Amino acid sequence: MKSFIFFIVFICVLLVNPFLAMAASTPSGIPLEEVEDVVDQFASEHIGQSTVGASIVIIKDGEIVLAKGYGQGDVENNVPIDAETSVFEWGSISKLFVYVAVMQLVEEGKLDLNEDVQTYLPEGFLTRLHYDEPITIMHLINHQAGFEDYVFDLGYSDKAYVESLEEGLRRGEPKQIYPPGEVVAYSNYSNALAGYIVEQVTGQPFYEYVEEQIFSTYDEPVEAAFVPNDPTSTVETNKVNGYLPAGVGEFIEGNPFYVSIYPAGGLNGTALDLAQFALALMPEDGESPLFQSESTLEELFTQTYAPTDNFPGLAHGFWEFPGSQRTVGHGGNTAAFSSHFQLVPDDRFGVIVLTNQGGELHFTQELMTTLVGLDTTKTTSSLPDTSEVSGSFQQSRKMDSSFIRLYYSLLMMSIEPHDNESIVVSFGGESAIYQQVQPYVYALDEGAPLFLTMPYLYAQMEDGELVKVSSSAGDYFPNSWMNQALLILLVVSCLYMIGAVLTIPIVFLLRKIRRSNKKSTKPFIGLQLLSFALVVNVGIMAFRMLADTARRFSEFYVQIGLNYVLLLLAFLFFFFCMKRIRREQMSKGLLFLRILSLVMFVLFASSLIYWRMLG
């Protein structure tokens, strides 16, 4: 009898314990009892060196298994980060609350995901639409409304500039540059517009709706709030300072981030506040306090867009990540904060990473991937040659209607074959190797943390030509020859104008030596000086924008107006120069130089107009 009991116990140990061991681990296979040591080790390598501070929360099966702060929330005063009390800017993680609110109203029959958004908006609200096809709410949450990326009047470092959500949407309306439903181009405006539609349908400010219909459903109270839109908010008293890296182990304090279109990125709170949101989205019995029906939660996590089969895309606004198991979530960035929120619904596992550093990638990407894993399984051995996939590509997320158009044209991704099964991808000064895992689908193999934001790439071919490259976060199109030519033309013409001005003192010196006082040179010198002034003014505009991206478009009115004045005066001198050439006889060499100057000015002026330097 004892032998029989021992045998039964032995079989149970063999059969049950491996299952329990699997369940008590992260999706990537790290046993839960070792998770804190893994995170501590990771933090010891990066905190104070590449990352100023972070707050980490890990959830498994409805329980918080780790909640810990690392580094400094205030470097100057040596104030440590506390996972329970330290408040961070969540950035675009705020968008997830819009998507949940939308699905709540869909469940109540108050919204239709496939309805034209104009149905829910005041008459004439959108004024820059270019296509006849209607924009639906599904287009908004899938980032497929076709809007350009309008960066002005998005965020401010001074809350005095913040307007109401409606005023912010009207002021910052982007131009529609793609047909609805055809291109994935990440859009803050689309998300905020969906939040505004929630306001229109419910008749209450969006932040109040979130407080009543989302925050109040949690098991634990939270202090999270949209700042500064919620006048009752006290989160700023516990808010940590945000920083930017200034070198290894060096950080400078960054600017706060205030936003009028606040549903897209205005939430502030602790990592544990976000943990309550994660717990509500992964209930034990499927009955989330956020929804009346289990089916609504299931629908929320159902894929709504992917560029091809077996490829991560979007699930009602949640970005899919090819983890060891299906993973959904969202990242967030403001001027001086970075964050990431990832859920593995089937495993009831979640990770929240908040950092008080702009553009942070080690915790938000590397650590996150360490915990959820990355699926790079090759599904077939019959794969096309990688030589078909090469070139330079421009991201669909771009601004097309102002001088920032030039900046986005410089943000190119290049692809070239590495070997028969892999490619080399370069972007933002970094490179990575991607392995082909199924026809024209490439998975990240090795590279900089930046590429963890796009772990899969899909090369769409038509008639043997590469027409588009899609990542899980947006599309990239082949860089047109015209764009490349006009970019080169702008650079060459600018250099010519600078060189021409530098030669003016030499010309004056030679004329003095020869005792010449030719009036015919004066219009050409005037044209050169005005062109140089345009180059300088455009350079100052670019420097101001890159130095602080949280700007109002009105801050550039004077410089844009100056560009108009300078260009009109330059054209006036251009016609004077044309008259001089017609009237006066000159040597062939001098005639060639005069005509060259005029041609270069025309090319320069054309480049300024093409690149929207006039507004």
XYZ file of C-alpha atoms in Angstrom:
615
model
C 0.000 0.000 0.000
C 2.824 2.426 0.873
C 4.533 1.594 -2.418
C 1.345 2.353 -4.302
C 0.937 5.726 -2.551
C 4.575 6.560 -3.235
C 4.078 5.671 -6.903
C 1.023 7.956 -7.161
C 2.916 10.833 -5.517
C 5.891 10.239 -7.832
C 3.658 10.374 -10.929
C 2.021 13.585 -9.671
C 5.412 15.181 -9.184
C 6.421 14.279 -12.724
C 3.188 15.405 -14.313
C 2.125 18.361 -12.193
C 5.349 20.078 -11.182
C 6.557 20.801 -14.708
C 3.203 22.461 -15.399
C 3.440 24.506 -12.207
C 6.997 25.467 -13.003
C 5.871 26.631 -16.447
C 2.989 28.603 -14.961
C 5.192 30.219 -12.327
C 7.488 31.861 -14.851
C 7.554 34.766 -17.251
C 6.507 34.103 -20.868
C 10.221 34.102 -21.742
C 10.828 31.291 -19.220
C 12.332 33.116 -16.223
C 11.083 31.515 -12.977
C 9.132 34.067 -10.952
C 11.336 33.538 -7.905
C 14.288 34.691 -10.014
C 12.610 37.662 -11.680
C 13.656 40.238 -9.087
C 17.289 39.118 -9.307
C 17.145 39.380 -13.109
C 15.661 42.888 -12.965
C 18.107 43.929 -10.224
C 21.036 42.731 -12.326
C 19.720 44.555 -15.373
C 19.276 47.729 -13.312
C 22.809 47.480 -11.910
C 24.145 47.577 -15.476
C 22.085 50.564 -16.647
C 20.857 52.729 -13.761
C 23.109 55.747 -13.365
C 24.900 54.935 -16.611
C 22.444 54.874 -19.517
C 19.195 55.336 -17.576
C 18.502 57.775 -14.749
C 15.589 55.947 -13.107
C 12.767 53.458 -13.564
C 9.723 52.005 -11.843
C 8.894 48.371 -12.623
C 5.775 46.348 -11.899
C 5.308 42.705 -12.946
C 1.947 40.934 -12.712
C 1.141 37.221 -12.887
C -2.229 35.534 -12.410
C -3.850 38.560 -10.827
C -1.016 39.162 -8.363
C 1.720 41.776 -8.304
C 4.942 39.745 -8.076
C 7.323 42.698 -8.298
C 6.909 46.426 -7.709
C 10.195 48.223 -7.378
C 11.834 51.560 -8.077
C 15.373 52.044 -9.349
C 17.541 55.125 -9.607
C 16.699 58.741 -8.940
C 13.532 60.761 -9.324
C 15.457 63.913 -8.452
C 19.172 63.633 -9.200
C 20.179 66.932 -7.610
C 18.517 66.121 -4.281
C 19.203 62.374 -4.426
C 15.506 61.406 -4.156
C 15.005 57.708 -4.999
C 12.164 56.380 -7.131
C 9.400 54.563 -5.277
C 7.057 52.285 -7.256
C 4.149 53.144 -4.949
C 4.404 56.928 -4.872
C 6.611 58.179 -7.735
C 4.482 59.755 -10.473
C 5.580 59.644 -14.121
C 4.284 60.969 -17.400
C 2.771 57.965 -19.208
C 2.840 59.483 -22.671
C 1.059 57.424 -25.314
C 0.061 54.669 -22.898
C -2.766 57.154 -22.268
C -4.171 56.148 -25.658
C -5.207 52.749 -24.286
C -7.817 54.446 -22.103
C -9.387 55.957 -25.231
C -9.644 52.518 -26.816
C -11.204 50.999 -23.704
C -13.664 53.908 -23.489
C -14.586 53.434 -27.152
C -15.212 49.710 -26.632
C -17.351 50.451 -23.575
C -19.561 52.694 -25.695
C -19.622 50.139 -28.507
C -20.831 47.595 -25.966
C -23.596 49.994 -24.920
C -24.629 50.533 -28.541
C -23.678 54.224 -28.448
C -20.811 53.922 -30.950
C -20.334 51.990 -34.173
C -16.728 51.250 -35.090
C -17.565 51.331 -38.801
C -19.558 54.573 -38.720
C -18.296 57.772 -40.348
C -16.754 59.917 -37.594
C -18.545 62.956 -39.019
C -21.726 61.430 -37.562
C -20.448 62.101 -34.054
C -18.670 65.436 -34.650
C -20.035 68.984 -34.858
C -20.800 70.045 -38.426
C -17.725 71.202 -40.324
C -15.353 70.090 -37.566
C -12.745 68.547 -39.900
C -11.625 71.068 -42.533
C -8.490 69.522 -44.100
C -9.833 66.237 -45.472
C -8.599 65.417 -48.953
C -10.401 62.183 -49.834
C -14.099 61.433 -50.309
C -13.962 58.084 -48.506
C -15.305 58.414 -44.950
C -13.066 58.029 -41.923
C -14.463 55.493 -39.469
C -13.737 55.073 -35.778
C -11.939 51.836 -36.684
C -9.678 53.889 -38.936
C -8.907 56.181 -35.996
C -7.933 53.387 -33.611
C -5.962 51.559 -36.322
C -4.041 54.752 -37.242
C -5.456 54.499 -40.770
C -7.355 57.783 -41.051
C -4.673 59.099 -43.418
C -3.529 62.063 -41.307
C -0.056 63.494 -41.501
C 1.967 63.724 -38.287
C 1.299 67.284 -37.133
C 3.915 68.106 -34.487
C 3.090 71.746 -33.794
C 0.770 72.643 -30.919
C 0.981 69.049 -29.723
C 2.846 69.464 -26.456
C 4.012 72.451 -24.435
C 6.545 72.919 -21.672
C 4.314 75.616 -20.157
C 0.765 74.707 -19.080
C -0.343 78.292 -19.784
C -0.623 77.382 -23.479
C -2.957 74.434 -22.908
C -6.427 74.831 -24.419
C -9.539 72.701 -24.230
C -9.584 69.408 -26.099
C -11.871 70.862 -28.773
C -9.703 73.959 -29.243
C -6.575 71.826 -29.399
C -8.092 69.583 -32.062
C -9.216 72.541 -34.146
C -5.866 74.336 -33.853
C -3.763 71.247 -34.571
C -5.833 69.582 -37.291
C -3.436 67.782 -39.659
C -3.706 67.497 -43.396
C -5.084 64.207 -44.718
C -2.377 62.784 -47.003
C -3.480 59.131 -47.440
C -6.826 57.561 -48.370
C -8.590 56.182 -45.267
C -7.853 52.527 -44.560
C -4.835 52.158 -46.869
C -1.811 53.223 -44.816
C -0.840 52.793 -41.161
C 0.631 56.133 -40.076
C 0.827 56.637 -36.311
C -1.397 59.551 -35.335
C -1.782 61.330 -32.000
C -4.562 63.349 -33.568
C -6.609 60.257 -34.494
C -6.536 59.027 -30.925
C -7.450 62.406 -29.433
C -10.261 62.746 -31.963
C -11.650 59.393 -30.782
C -11.456 60.734 -27.220
C -13.363 63.832 -28.304
C -16.036 61.616 -29.864
C -16.374 59.925 -26.464
C -17.010 63.407 -25.057
C -19.628 64.149 -27.713
C -21.478 60.872 -27.118
C -21.398 60.967 -23.312
C -21.767 64.705 -22.792
C -18.930 64.907 -20.266
C -15.216 65.785 -20.438
C -13.107 62.798 -21.400
C -11.047 62.932 -18.197
C -14.242 62.751 -16.135
C -15.447 59.777 -18.157
C -12.155 57.924 -17.527
C -12.350 58.704 -13.810
C -15.926 57.433 -13.506
C -15.963 54.515 -15.952
C -12.406 53.180 -15.705
C -10.514 54.337 -12.596
C -13.469 53.872 -10.262
C -13.895 50.231 -11.346
C -10.512 49.172 -9.961
C -10.146 47.148 -6.755
C -7.727 49.758 -5.401
C -8.003 53.577 -5.625
C -5.559 55.365 -7.926
C -4.181 58.890 -8.116
C -3.583 58.898 -11.881
C -5.006 61.865 -13.773
C -4.795 63.801 -17.002
C -2.539 66.774 -16.257
C -3.315 69.666 -16.281
C -6.833 69.058 -17.600
C -8.183 67.560 -14.392
C -8.457 70.522 -11.991
C -8.761 68.156 -9.000
C -5.461 66.417 -9.749
C -2.769 66.261 -7.066
C -0.400 63.994 -8.980
C 2.088 66.781 -9.683
C 3.156 66.926 -6.047
C 4.652 63.420 -6.295
C 5.902 63.737 -9.842
C 9.555 62.878 -10.429
C 11.799 65.043 -12.570
C 12.276 64.068 -16.197
C 15.743 63.938 -17.742
C 17.642 63.645 -21.012
C 20.960 61.779 -21.389
C 24.008 64.028 -21.712
C 26.681 61.329 -21.805
C 27.484 58.129 -19.947
C 26.274 58.632 -16.388
C 25.274 62.248 -17.076
C 21.728 63.592 -17.286
C 20.188 67.020 -17.727
C 16.717 67.927 -16.546
C 14.127 68.058 -19.312
C 10.908 69.986 -19.766
C 7.495 68.867 -18.516
C 4.899 67.907 -21.092
C 1.476 69.556 -21.196
C -0.917 68.824 -24.012
C -4.247 70.155 -25.213
C -5.190 66.929 -27.035
C -4.647 65.163 -23.735
C -6.330 61.773 -24.444
C -3.345 60.994 -26.686
C -0.703 61.438 -23.991
C -1.692 63.425 -20.923
C -1.990 60.807 -18.173
C 0.332 61.009 -15.168
C 0.495 58.400 -12.429
C 2.468 55.674 -10.692
C 3.431 52.251 -11.995
C 1.003 50.705 -9.509
C -1.788 52.874 -10.931
C -1.111 51.294 -14.301
C -0.983 47.883 -12.640
C -4.618 48.313 -11.631
C -5.484 48.902 -15.283
C -3.578 45.752 -16.259
C -5.365 43.681 -13.603
C -8.740 44.911 -14.834
C -7.830 43.794 -18.361
C -6.748 40.307 -17.263
C -9.442 39.065 -14.836
C -9.284 35.505 -13.536
C -12.756 34.512 -14.731
C -12.861 36.680 -17.840
C -15.313 39.125 -16.238
C -13.546 42.469 -16.379
C -14.927 45.320 -14.268
C -14.395 47.488 -17.358
C -17.041 45.733 -19.446
C -20.481 44.242 -19.012
C -19.708 41.171 -21.110
C -16.712 38.842 -21.396
C -17.103 38.972 -25.169
C -16.251 42.688 -25.212
C -12.893 42.051 -23.553
C -12.257 39.238 -26.039
C -13.153 41.568 -28.887
C -10.852 44.277 -27.515
C -7.855 41.952 -27.849
C -8.914 40.633 -31.266
C -6.636 41.672 -34.107
C -8.154 44.466 -36.209
C -5.283 45.015 -38.638
C -2.133 43.266 -39.845
C -0.234 43.773 -43.116
C -0.126 40.016 -43.762
C -0.994 36.683 -42.142
C 0.839 35.628 -38.966
C 2.182 39.129 -38.456
C 1.782 41.434 -35.435
C -0.500 44.378 -36.032
C -3.203 46.135 -34.046
C -5.972 44.945 -31.742
C -8.412 47.851 -31.326
C -5.512 50.238 -30.756
C -3.325 47.869 -28.704
C -0.110 47.148 -30.594
C 0.718 43.462 -30.926
C 4.230 42.252 -30.105
C 5.617 38.900 -31.309
C 6.545 37.654 -27.840
C 6.933 34.034 -26.809
C 3.144 34.223 -26.515
C 0.795 36.773 -28.060
C 1.498 40.103 -26.425
C -0.408 43.388 -26.648
C 0.359 46.817 -25.277
C 1.652 50.288 -25.992
C 4.728 52.407 -25.481
C 4.852 56.039 -24.466
C 7.222 58.988 -24.877
C 7.094 62.616 -23.841
C 9.857 65.213 -23.810
C 11.616 63.680 -20.785
C 9.808 60.397 -19.986
C 9.572 56.967 -21.640
C 7.312 54.053 -20.757
C 6.012 50.666 -21.871
C 2.949 48.609 -20.995
C 2.702 44.988 -22.143
C 0.141 42.270 -21.446
C 0.173 38.554 -22.269
C -3.571 37.885 -21.861
C -3.428 34.098 -22.326
C -0.814 33.851 -19.579
C -2.325 36.620 -17.412
C 1.111 38.207 -17.335
C 1.853 41.915 -17.474
C 4.831 44.278 -17.311
C 4.806 48.009 -16.639
C 7.986 49.997 -17.156
C 8.071 53.735 -16.438
C 11.271 55.752 -16.791
C 11.950 59.417 -16.175
C 14.149 59.772 -19.243
C 13.322 60.854 -22.764
C 14.003 58.284 -25.481
C 14.952 55.542 -23.004
C 15.278 52.130 -24.691
C 17.093 49.788 -22.318
C 14.313 49.331 -19.755
C 11.375 50.048 -22.048
C 12.583 47.718 -24.815
C 15.428 45.414 -23.731
C 14.078 44.535 -20.292
C 10.557 44.216 -21.644
C 11.716 41.749 -24.300
C 13.741 39.836 -21.715
C 10.537 39.245 -19.765
C 8.042 38.514 -22.572
C 10.444 36.905 -25.049
C 10.619 37.307 -28.814
C 9.299 34.779 -31.307
C 11.761 34.264 -34.174
C 10.573 30.803 -35.238
C 11.125 30.025 -38.904
C 7.905 28.576 -40.327
C 9.283 27.291 -43.646
C 12.590 26.527 -45.339
C 11.358 27.645 -48.775
C 12.146 31.352 -48.755
C 12.732 33.927 -51.524
C 16.142 35.461 -52.035
C 16.786 38.490 -49.852
C 18.265 40.372 -52.828
C 14.672 41.333 -53.710
C 14.459 43.421 -50.548
C 16.703 46.462 -50.660
C 16.573 50.234 -50.934
C 15.867 53.338 -48.875
C 12.435 53.969 -47.405
C 10.544 56.871 -45.877
C 8.172 56.286 -43.001
C 4.474 56.914 -43.496
C 4.389 58.890 -40.259
C 5.509 62.248 -41.546
C 4.558 65.894 -41.667
C 3.918 67.114 -45.192
C 2.470 70.596 -44.813
C 5.278 72.646 -43.218
C 9.049 73.022 -43.196
C 9.274 69.927 -40.970
C 8.692 67.994 -44.188
C 12.446 68.172 -44.793
C 13.248 66.678 -41.382
C 11.003 63.669 -41.998
C 12.595 63.120 -45.415
C 15.921 62.686 -43.655
C 14.503 59.945 -41.399
C 15.058 57.190 -43.907
C 15.305 53.471 -43.286
C 17.695 51.547 -45.527
C 17.666 47.817 -46.232
C 20.298 45.695 -47.930
C 20.886 41.929 -48.144
C 23.169 40.434 -45.523
C 23.139 36.866 -46.820
C 20.626 34.528 -48.464
C 18.430 34.453 -45.360
C 18.924 37.814 -43.676
C 18.982 41.560 -44.279
C 20.688 44.535 -42.675
C 18.348 47.342 -41.653
C 19.662 50.805 -40.787
C 17.658 53.584 -39.175
C 18.435 56.545 -36.940
C 22.169 55.902 -37.082
C 21.751 52.323 -35.811
C 21.765 48.944 -37.564
C 20.283 45.490 -37.024
C 20.152 42.105 -38.710
C 16.771 40.545 -39.490
C 16.296 36.860 -40.350
C 13.654 35.796 -42.889
C 11.215 33.515 -41.026
C 8.523 33.175 -43.690
C 8.260 34.535 -47.225
C 9.067 38.257 -47.088
C 8.641 38.361 -43.287
C 11.763 39.199 -41.306
C 12.296 38.881 -37.544
C 14.856 40.837 -35.545
C 17.939 38.718 -34.898
C 20.409 41.157 -33.380
C 20.882 44.894 -33.231
C 20.406 48.082 -31.229
C 17.478 48.346 -28.754
C 15.841 50.827 -31.144
C 14.832 47.944 -33.418
C 12.845 46.241 -30.670
C 10.194 48.852 -31.483
C 9.815 47.093 -34.863
C 10.756 43.446 -34.221
C 9.099 42.187 -37.426
C 9.229 43.597 -40.964
C 7.118 42.587 -43.934
C 8.197 43.362 -47.499
C 5.149 43.695 -49.746
C 5.901 42.763 -53.346
C 3.850 43.536 -56.463
C 4.911 42.225 -59.891
C 8.388 41.561 -58.558
C 8.839 45.061 -57.128
C 9.043 46.091 -53.487
C 6.212 48.571 -52.935
C 6.047 48.838 -49.149
C 7.768 47.663 -45.976
C 5.537 47.302 -42.933
C 6.522 47.041 -39.307
C 4.118 46.326 -36.474
C 4.032 50.086 -35.849
C 3.664 51.568 -39.326
C 4.512 51.519 -43.013
C 7.568 52.580 -45.010
C 7.539 53.475 -48.710
C 10.418 53.503 -51.207
C 12.079 56.874 -51.242
C 11.159 58.545 -54.547
C 13.852 59.714 -56.946
C 12.274 63.182 -56.872
C 12.652 63.437 -53.111
C 16.272 62.389 -53.316
C 17.000 64.747 -56.221
C 15.331 67.732 -54.558
C 17.118 67.032 -51.286
C 20.470 67.022 -53.098
C 19.412 70.123 -54.988
C 18.600 71.953 -51.757
C 21.969 71.083 -50.244
C 23.920 72.031 -53.375
C 22.063 75.318 -53.870
C 22.469 76.261 -50.202
C 26.200 75.574 -50.377
C 26.401 77.640 -53.546
C 24.621 80.586 -51.899
C 26.956 80.424 -48.918
C 29.999 80.194 -51.179
C 28.778 83.081 -53.320
C 28.501 85.360 -50.286
C 31.969 84.365 -49.121
C 33.368 85.520 -52.469
C 31.872 89.016 -52.175
C 34.813 90.450 -50.138
C 37.200 89.008 -52.720
C 35.242 90.663 -55.541
C 35.304 94.014 -53.734
C 39.034 93.685 -53.122
C 39.743 92.915 -56.780
C 37.588 95.808 -57.913
C 39.436 98.147 -55.581
C 42.789 96.980 -56.868
C 41.582 97.492 -60.446
C 39.836 100.741 -59.470
C 36.664 99.447 -61.015
C 33.209 100.609 -60.006
C 30.904 98.491 -62.132
C 27.321 99.007 -61.087
C 26.349 95.868 -62.984
C 27.610 93.699 -60.116
C 25.396 95.311 -57.486
C 22.131 93.476 -58.389
C 23.997 90.161 -58.348
C 25.542 90.938 -54.960
C 22.092 91.921 -53.657
C 20.654 88.620 -54.916
C 23.463 86.677 -53.239
C 23.011 88.486 -49.915
C 19.252 87.936 -49.895
C 19.694 84.247 -50.766
C 22.237 83.888 -47.968
C 19.798 85.550 -45.552
C 17.207 82.954 -46.558
C 19.666 80.143 -45.860
C 20.430 81.587 -42.423
C 16.761 82.104 -41.553
C 15.839 78.571 -42.595
C 18.767 77.227 -40.575
C 17.600 79.111 -37.491
C 14.068 77.732 -37.955
C 15.426 74.184 -38.097
C 17.661 74.729 -35.058
C 14.812 76.146 -32.979
C 12.566 73.211 -33.827
C 15.202 70.567 -33.084
C 16.203 72.297 -29.828
C 12.633 72.136 -28.508
C 9.978 70.161 -30.367
C 7.218 71.266 -27.970
C 6.403 74.429 -29.871
C 3.418 76.378 -31.103
C 3.276 77.011 -34.834
C 2.672 80.690 -34.065
C 6.260 80.901 -32.768
C 7.447 80.651 -36.376
C 5.125 83.248 -37.890
C 7.815 85.972 -37.906
C 10.430 83.747 -39.526
C 8.012 82.376 -42.106
C 6.940 85.931 -42.904
C 10.599 86.915 -43.209
C 11.107 84.074 -45.691
C 8.312 85.505 -47.844
C 9.792 89.011 -47.736
C 13.330 87.853 -48.488
C 12.190 85.635 -51.347
C 10.088 88.390 -52.939
C 12.991 90.848 -52.706
C 15.327 88.219 -54.111
C 13.043 87.713 -57.120
C 13.021 91.492 -57.633
C 16.828 91.496 -57.767
C 16.644 88.428 -60.012
C 14.767 90.446 -62.654
C 17.248 93.334 -62.301
C 20.047 90.834 -62.937
C 18.246 89.508 -66.028
C 18.061 93.055 -67.432
C 21.771 93.600 -66.780
C 22.653 90.454 -68.694
C 20.541 91.537 -71.660
C 21.856 95.095 -71.789
C 25.569 94.734 -71.063
C 28.249 92.969 -72.985
C 30.581 90.777 -70.998
C 33.095 88.014 -71.478
C 31.875 84.453 -71.957
C 33.372 83.470 -68.601
C 31.583 86.251 -66.744
C 28.360 85.561 -68.642
C 28.566 81.915 -67.609
C 29.010 82.863 -63.934
C 26.107 85.319 -64.075
C 23.763 82.748 -65.652
C 24.944 80.085 -63.196
C 24.059 82.377 -60.295
C 20.575 82.949 -61.671
C 19.974 79.274 -62.360
C 21.166 78.329 -58.872
C 18.821 80.917 -57.375
C 15.838 79.518 -59.291
C 16.712 76.004 -58.130
C 17.193 77.264 -54.571
C 13.848 79.078 -54.562
C 12.111 76.018 -56.020
C 13.617 73.852 -53.273
C 12.381 76.225 -50.568
C 8.855 76.077 -51.981
C 8.908 72.265 -52.350
C 10.146 71.746 -48.804
C 7.447 74.078 -47.433
C 9.904 76.654 -46.060
C 7.240 79.283 -46.631
C 4.866 77.725 -44.116
